[in-house]
Amino acid sequence: SVNDPYSGKTATGGIVTFTDSNWVMSFTCNRQPHFPDQPKDTLVLWVYSLLMDKDGNYIKKPMPECTGNEILAELCHHLGIINELDGVVDNTIVRSTYMPYITSQFMVRAQGDRPEIVPQGCTNLGLVGQFVETRNDVVFTVESSVRTARVAVYSLLNIKKQVPDIDPSQYDIRHLLRAANTLNDGKGFIGERLLRKLLKDTYYEHILPPTHLDSQEETKRNDSIFSEYWESIKGIWHK
């Protein structure tokens, strides 16, 4: 299903990146309205590209050399609506901003391109911030900069303390299922009802996100559907 961007609810639910884009173009349509006085028939989208030195897939120029409408055309190409470009251009205002270093910390790099927080052999030099090598951390957050400072201080002053570990929540199935549920406006995720049925009254039931209790009639209907699915699966298995 497609979330209605005019509904006032979640639209894209976050940034969407076109993985086959030469520019590594991304866009997002956040919950509307974006501005307090925004007209009800107007949507505000945010578009971003990472690579500034590559020709586009549709517009054969680097993004910094493009007009706003050319950037819009590249977006339409990746959205698969390039045949509607004229209508989109007539009804869209593009405001472009060029900030070549704003996300330079995300640029492709190799091991050794960035220094260690305390370079090998240094006893009075610590490097902190977004452009040093860290362990199991991400850039672009204040927390990551603070962590590099703590590592530098503890190392240089020989303080026997450990910087708090980072919670690897990206590997926690509970967080992933809750995120999937949230992205769908709390309506659940594909296969949720089957999963709830399988895990009911088991040790693993707690991994599922909280949900509103179904009515008795709906519960009976879901049990019936589950039984039909289960019989079909058993039939395939025995073949």
CSV table of C-alpha atoms in Angstrom, one decimal:
chain,number,residue,atom,x,y,z
A,1,SER,CA,0.0,0.0,0.0
A,2,VAL,CA,1.0,3.6,-0.5
A,3,ASN,CA,0.7,6.1,2.4
A,4,ASP,CA,-1.4,9.2,1.4
A,5,PRO,CA,1.0,12.2,1.8
A,6,TYR,CA,-2.1,14.5,2.3
A,7,SER,CA,-3.4,12.4,5.2
A,8,GLY,CA,-1.3,14.2,7.9
A,9,LYS,CA,0.2,10.9,8.8
A,10,THR,CA,3.5,9.2,8.0
A,11,ALA,CA,4.4,9.4,4.3
A,12,THR,CA,7.8,7.9,3.4
A,13,GLY,CA,8.6,7.4,7.1
A,14,GLY,CA,12.1,8.4,6.6
A,15,ILE,CA,14.7,9.0,3.9
A,16,VAL,CA,14.4,6.9,0.7
A,17,THR,CA,17.6,6.4,-1.3
A,18,PHE,CA,17.7,5.3,-4.9
A,19,THR,CA,20.5,2.8,-4.8
A,20,ASP,CA,21.0,2.8,-8.5
A,21,SER,CA,21.4,6.6,-8.7
A,22,ASN,CA,24.7,7.9,-9.9
A,23,TRP,CA,24.3,10.8,-7.5
A,24,VAL,CA,23.1,8.5,-4.7
A,25,MET,CA,20.0,10.6,-4.6
A,26,SER,CA,17.6,10.4,-1.7
A,27,PHE,CA,14.3,12.0,-0.9
A,28,THR,CA,11.7,12.2,1.9
A,29,CYS,CA,8.2,13.3,2.3
A,30,ASN,CA,7.7,14.0,6.0
A,31,ARG,CA,4.5,14.3,7.8
A,32,GLN,CA,2.6,17.2,6.3
A,33,PRO,CA,2.1,20.1,6.7
A,34,HIS,CA,5.8,20.9,6.9
A,35,PHE,CA,5.2,24.6,7.7
A,36,PRO,CA,2.4,26.0,9.9
A,37,ASP,CA,0.8,28.1,7.1
A,38,GLN,CA,1.3,25.5,4.3
A,39,PRO,CA,-1.7,25.3,1.9
A,40,LYS,CA,-3.5,22.0,2.2
A,41,ASP,CA,-3.0,21.1,-1.4
A,42,THR,CA,0.8,21.6,-1.2
A,43,LEU,CA,3.5,19.0,-0.4
A,44,VAL,CA,7.0,19.8,0.7
A,45,LEU,CA,9.7,17.3,-0.3
A,46,TRP,CA,13.3,17.2,0.7
A,47,VAL,CA,15.8,15.9,-1.9
A,48,TYR,CA,19.5,15.3,-1.3
A,49,SER,CA,22.4,13.8,-3.4
A,50,LEU,CA,25.7,12.6,-2.0
A,51,LEU,CA,28.1,12.5,-5.0
A,52,MET,CA,28.7,15.8,-6.7
A,53,ASP,CA,31.2,14.7,-9.4
A,54,LYS,CA,29.0,12.2,-11.3
A,55,ASP,CA,26.7,12.7,-14.2
A,56,GLY,CA,23.1,11.9,-13.5
A,57,ASN,CA,21.3,8.9,-14.9
A,58,TYR,CA,18.8,11.0,-16.8
A,59,ILE,CA,20.5,14.4,-16.8
A,60,LYS,CA,24.0,13.9,-18.1
A,61,LYS,CA,25.6,16.5,-15.8
A,62,PRO,CA,26.9,16.6,-12.3
A,63,MET,CA,24.3,17.9,-9.8
A,64,PRO,CA,26.1,21.2,-9.0
A,65,GLU,CA,25.8,22.2,-12.7
A,66,CYS,CA,22.0,21.5,-12.9
A,67,THR,CA,19.1,23.8,-12.6
A,68,GLY,CA,16.3,23.1,-10.2
A,69,ASN,CA,14.1,21.7,-12.9
A,70,GLU,CA,16.9,19.4,-14.1
A,71,ILE,CA,17.3,18.1,-10.5
A,72,LEU,CA,13.5,17.6,-10.5
A,73,ALA,CA,13.7,15.7,-13.8
A,74,GLU,CA,16.4,13.4,-12.3
A,75,LEU,CA,14.1,12.7,-9.4
A,76,CYS,CA,11.1,12.0,-11.7
A,77,HIS,CA,13.3,9.6,-13.6
A,78,HIS,CA,14.1,7.6,-10.5
A,79,LEU,CA,10.4,7.7,-9.3
A,80,GLY,CA,9.4,6.3,-12.7
A,81,ILE,CA,7.2,9.3,-13.7
A,82,ILE,CA,9.4,10.9,-16.2
A,83,ASN,CA,6.6,10.8,-18.7
A,84,GLU,CA,4.7,13.2,-16.4
A,85,LEU,CA,7.6,15.6,-16.1
A,86,ASP,CA,5.9,18.6,-17.8
A,87,GLY,CA,3.0,18.6,-15.4
A,88,VAL,CA,5.3,18.1,-12.4
A,89,VAL,CA,7.5,21.0,-13.5
A,90,ASP,CA,4.5,23.3,-14.0
A,91,ASN,CA,3.3,22.6,-10.4
A,92,THR,CA,6.6,22.5,-8.5
A,93,ILE,CA,8.9,25.1,-7.0
A,94,VAL,CA,12.5,24.0,-6.5
A,95,ARG,CA,14.8,25.7,-4.1
A,96,SER,CA,18.3,24.3,-4.4
A,97,THR,CA,21.2,24.7,-2.0
A,98,TYR,CA,24.8,23.7,-2.6
A,99,MET,CA,26.7,22.7,0.6
A,100,PRO,CA,29.6,20.5,-0.6
A,101,TYR,CA,31.0,19.8,2.8
A,102,ILE,CA,27.9,19.4,4.9
A,103,THR,CA,27.9,15.6,4.8
A,104,SER,CA,31.5,15.0,3.8
A,105,GLN,CA,31.8,12.6,6.7
A,106,PHE,CA,29.7,10.2,4.7
A,107,MET,CA,32.0,10.1,1.7
A,108,VAL,CA,33.4,6.8,0.6
A,109,ARG,CA,36.8,6.1,2.3
A,110,ALA,CA,39.3,3.4,3.0
A,111,GLN,CA,41.0,2.3,6.2
A,112,GLY,CA,43.7,4.8,7.0
A,113,ASP,CA,42.1,7.8,5.3
A,114,ARG,CA,41.2,9.1,8.7
A,115,PRO,CA,43.5,9.2,11.7
A,116,GLU,CA,43.0,7.2,14.9
A,117,ILE,CA,41.7,9.3,17.9
A,118,VAL,CA,45.1,8.9,19.5
A,119,PRO,CA,47.6,8.2,16.6
A,120,GLN,CA,50.1,5.4,17.3
A,121,GLY,CA,53.1,6.8,19.2
A,122,CYS,CA,51.4,10.0,20.3
A,123,THR,CA,51.5,10.8,24.0
A,124,ASN,CA,50.1,14.3,24.0
A,125,LEU,CA,47.9,14.5,20.9
A,126,GLY,CA,44.2,13.5,20.6
A,127,LEU,CA,42.0,14.0,17.6
A,128,VAL,CA,38.3,14.4,18.2
A,129,GLY,CA,35.1,15.0,16.2
A,130,GLN,CA,33.5,13.6,13.1
A,131,PHE,CA,36.6,12.8,11.0
A,132,VAL,CA,38.5,10.2,13.1
A,133,GLU,CA,38.2,6.4,13.1
A,134,THR,CA,35.9,5.0,15.7
A,135,ARG,CA,34.8,1.6,16.7
A,136,ASN,CA,31.2,0.5,16.2
A,137,ASP,CA,29.9,4.1,16.1
A,138,VAL,CA,28.4,6.3,13.4
A,139,VAL,CA,29.2,9.8,12.4
A,140,PHE,CA,26.8,12.9,12.2
A,141,THR,CA,25.8,12.9,15.9
A,142,VAL,CA,26.9,15.0,18.8
A,143,GLU,CA,27.2,11.7,20.8
A,144,SER,CA,29.8,10.4,18.4
A,145,SER,CA,31.9,13.5,18.8
A,146,VAL,CA,31.6,13.3,22.6
A,147,ARG,CA,32.7,9.7,22.6
A,148,THR,CA,35.8,10.5,20.6
A,149,ALA,CA,36.7,13.1,23.2
A,150,ARG,CA,36.2,10.7,26.1
A,151,VAL,CA,38.3,8.1,24.3
A,152,ALA,CA,41.1,10.7,23.8
A,153,VAL,CA,41.0,11.8,27.5
A,154,TYR,CA,40.9,8.3,28.9
A,155,SER,CA,43.8,7.2,26.6
A,156,LEU,CA,46.1,10.2,27.1
A,157,LEU,CA,45.6,10.4,30.8
A,158,ASN,CA,45.8,6.6,31.2
A,159,ILE,CA,42.4,6.6,33.0
A,160,LYS,CA,41.2,3.1,33.6
A,161,LYS,CA,37.7,3.7,32.4
A,162,GLN,CA,35.8,2.4,29.5
A,163,VAL,CA,33.6,4.5,27.3
A,164,PRO,CA,30.1,3.2,27.6
A,165,ASP,CA,29.3,0.5,25.0
A,166,ILE,CA,26.9,1.4,22.1
A,167,ASP,CA,23.6,-0.5,22.2
A,168,PRO,CA,23.5,-2.5,18.9
A,169,SER,CA,19.8,-2.0,18.6
A,170,GLN,CA,20.0,-2.4,14.8
A,171,TYR,CA,20.4,-6.1,15.5
A,172,ASP,CA,17.6,-6.3,18.1
A,173,ILE,CA,14.6,-8.0,16.6
A,174,ARG,CA,12.3,-6.2,19.1
A,175,HIS,CA,13.4,-2.8,17.8
A,176,LEU,CA,13.2,-3.9,14.2
A,177,LEU,CA,9.6,-5.1,14.6
A,178,ARG,CA,8.5,-2.0,16.4
A,179,ALA,CA,10.1,0.1,13.7
A,180,ALA,CA,8.2,-1.8,11.0
A,181,ASN,CA,5.0,-1.3,12.9
A,182,THR,CA,5.6,2.4,13.3
A,183,LEU,CA,6.5,2.9,9.6
A,184,ASN,CA,3.0,1.5,8.9
A,185,ASP,CA,1.3,3.9,11.2
A,186,GLY,CA,0.8,1.3,13.9
A,187,LYS,CA,-1.2,-1.0,11.6
A,188,GLY,CA,1.2,-3.9,11.9
A,189,PHE,CA,3.5,-5.4,9.4
A,190,ILE,CA,3.3,-8.2,6.8
A,191,GLY,CA,2.9,-11.5,8.5
A,192,GLU,CA,2.3,-10.1,12.0
A,193,ARG,CA,-0.9,-11.9,12.7
A,194,LEU,CA,0.7,-15.3,11.7
A,195,LEU,CA,3.7,-14.5,13.9
A,196,ARG,CA,1.4,-13.6,16.8
A,197,LYS,CA,-0.4,-16.8,16.5
A,198,LEU,CA,2.8,-18.9,16.3
A,199,LEU,CA,4.4,-17.1,19.3
A,200,LYS,CA,1.3,-16.9,21.5
A,201,ASP,CA,1.9,-18.1,25.1
A,202,THR,CA,5.6,-18.8,24.3
A,203,TYR,CA,8.8,-17.3,25.7
A,204,TYR,CA,9.2,-15.3,22.5
A,205,GLU,CA,5.9,-13.5,22.5
A,206,HIS,CA,7.4,-10.4,24.2
A,207,ILE,CA,9.4,-9.6,21.1
A,208,LEU,CA,6.3,-8.4,19.3
A,209,PRO,CA,5.3,-4.7,19.5
A,210,PRO,CA,2.2,-3.8,21.6
A,211,THR,CA,-1.1,-3.9,19.8
A,212,HIS,CA,-4.7,-3.2,20.5
A,213,LEU,CA,-6.6,-6.4,21.4
A,214,ASP,CA,-8.8,-7.7,18.6
A,215,SER,CA,-12.5,-8.1,19.0
A,216,GLN,CA,-13.7,-11.7,19.7
A,217,GLU,CA,-15.2,-12.0,16.3
A,218,GLU,CA,-12.0,-10.8,14.6
A,219,THR,CA,-10.0,-13.2,16.7
A,220,LYS,CA,-12.1,-16.1,15.6
A,221,ARG,CA,-11.8,-15.0,11.9
A,222,ASN,CA,-8.1,-14.8,12.2
A,223,ASP,CA,-7.9,-18.2,13.8
A,224,SER,CA,-9.9,-19.6,10.9
A,225,ILE,CA,-7.6,-18.0,8.4
A,226,PHE,CA,-4.6,-19.3,10.3
A,227,SER,CA,-6.0,-22.8,10.3
A,228,GLU,CA,-6.5,-22.7,6.5
A,229,TYR,CA,-3.0,-21.5,5.9
A,230,TRP,CA,-1.6,-24.1,8.2
A,231,GLU,CA,-3.4,-26.9,6.5
A,232,SER,CA,-2.1,-25.6,3.1
A,233,ILE,CA,1.4,-25.5,4.4
A,234,LYS,CA,1.2,-29.1,5.8
A,235,GLY,CA,-0.2,-30.3,2.5
A,236,ILE,CA,2.7,-28.8,0.6
A,237,TRP,CA,5.2,-30.2,3.1
A,238,HIS,CA,3.8,-33.8,2.9
A,239,LYS,CA,4.1,-33.7,-0.9
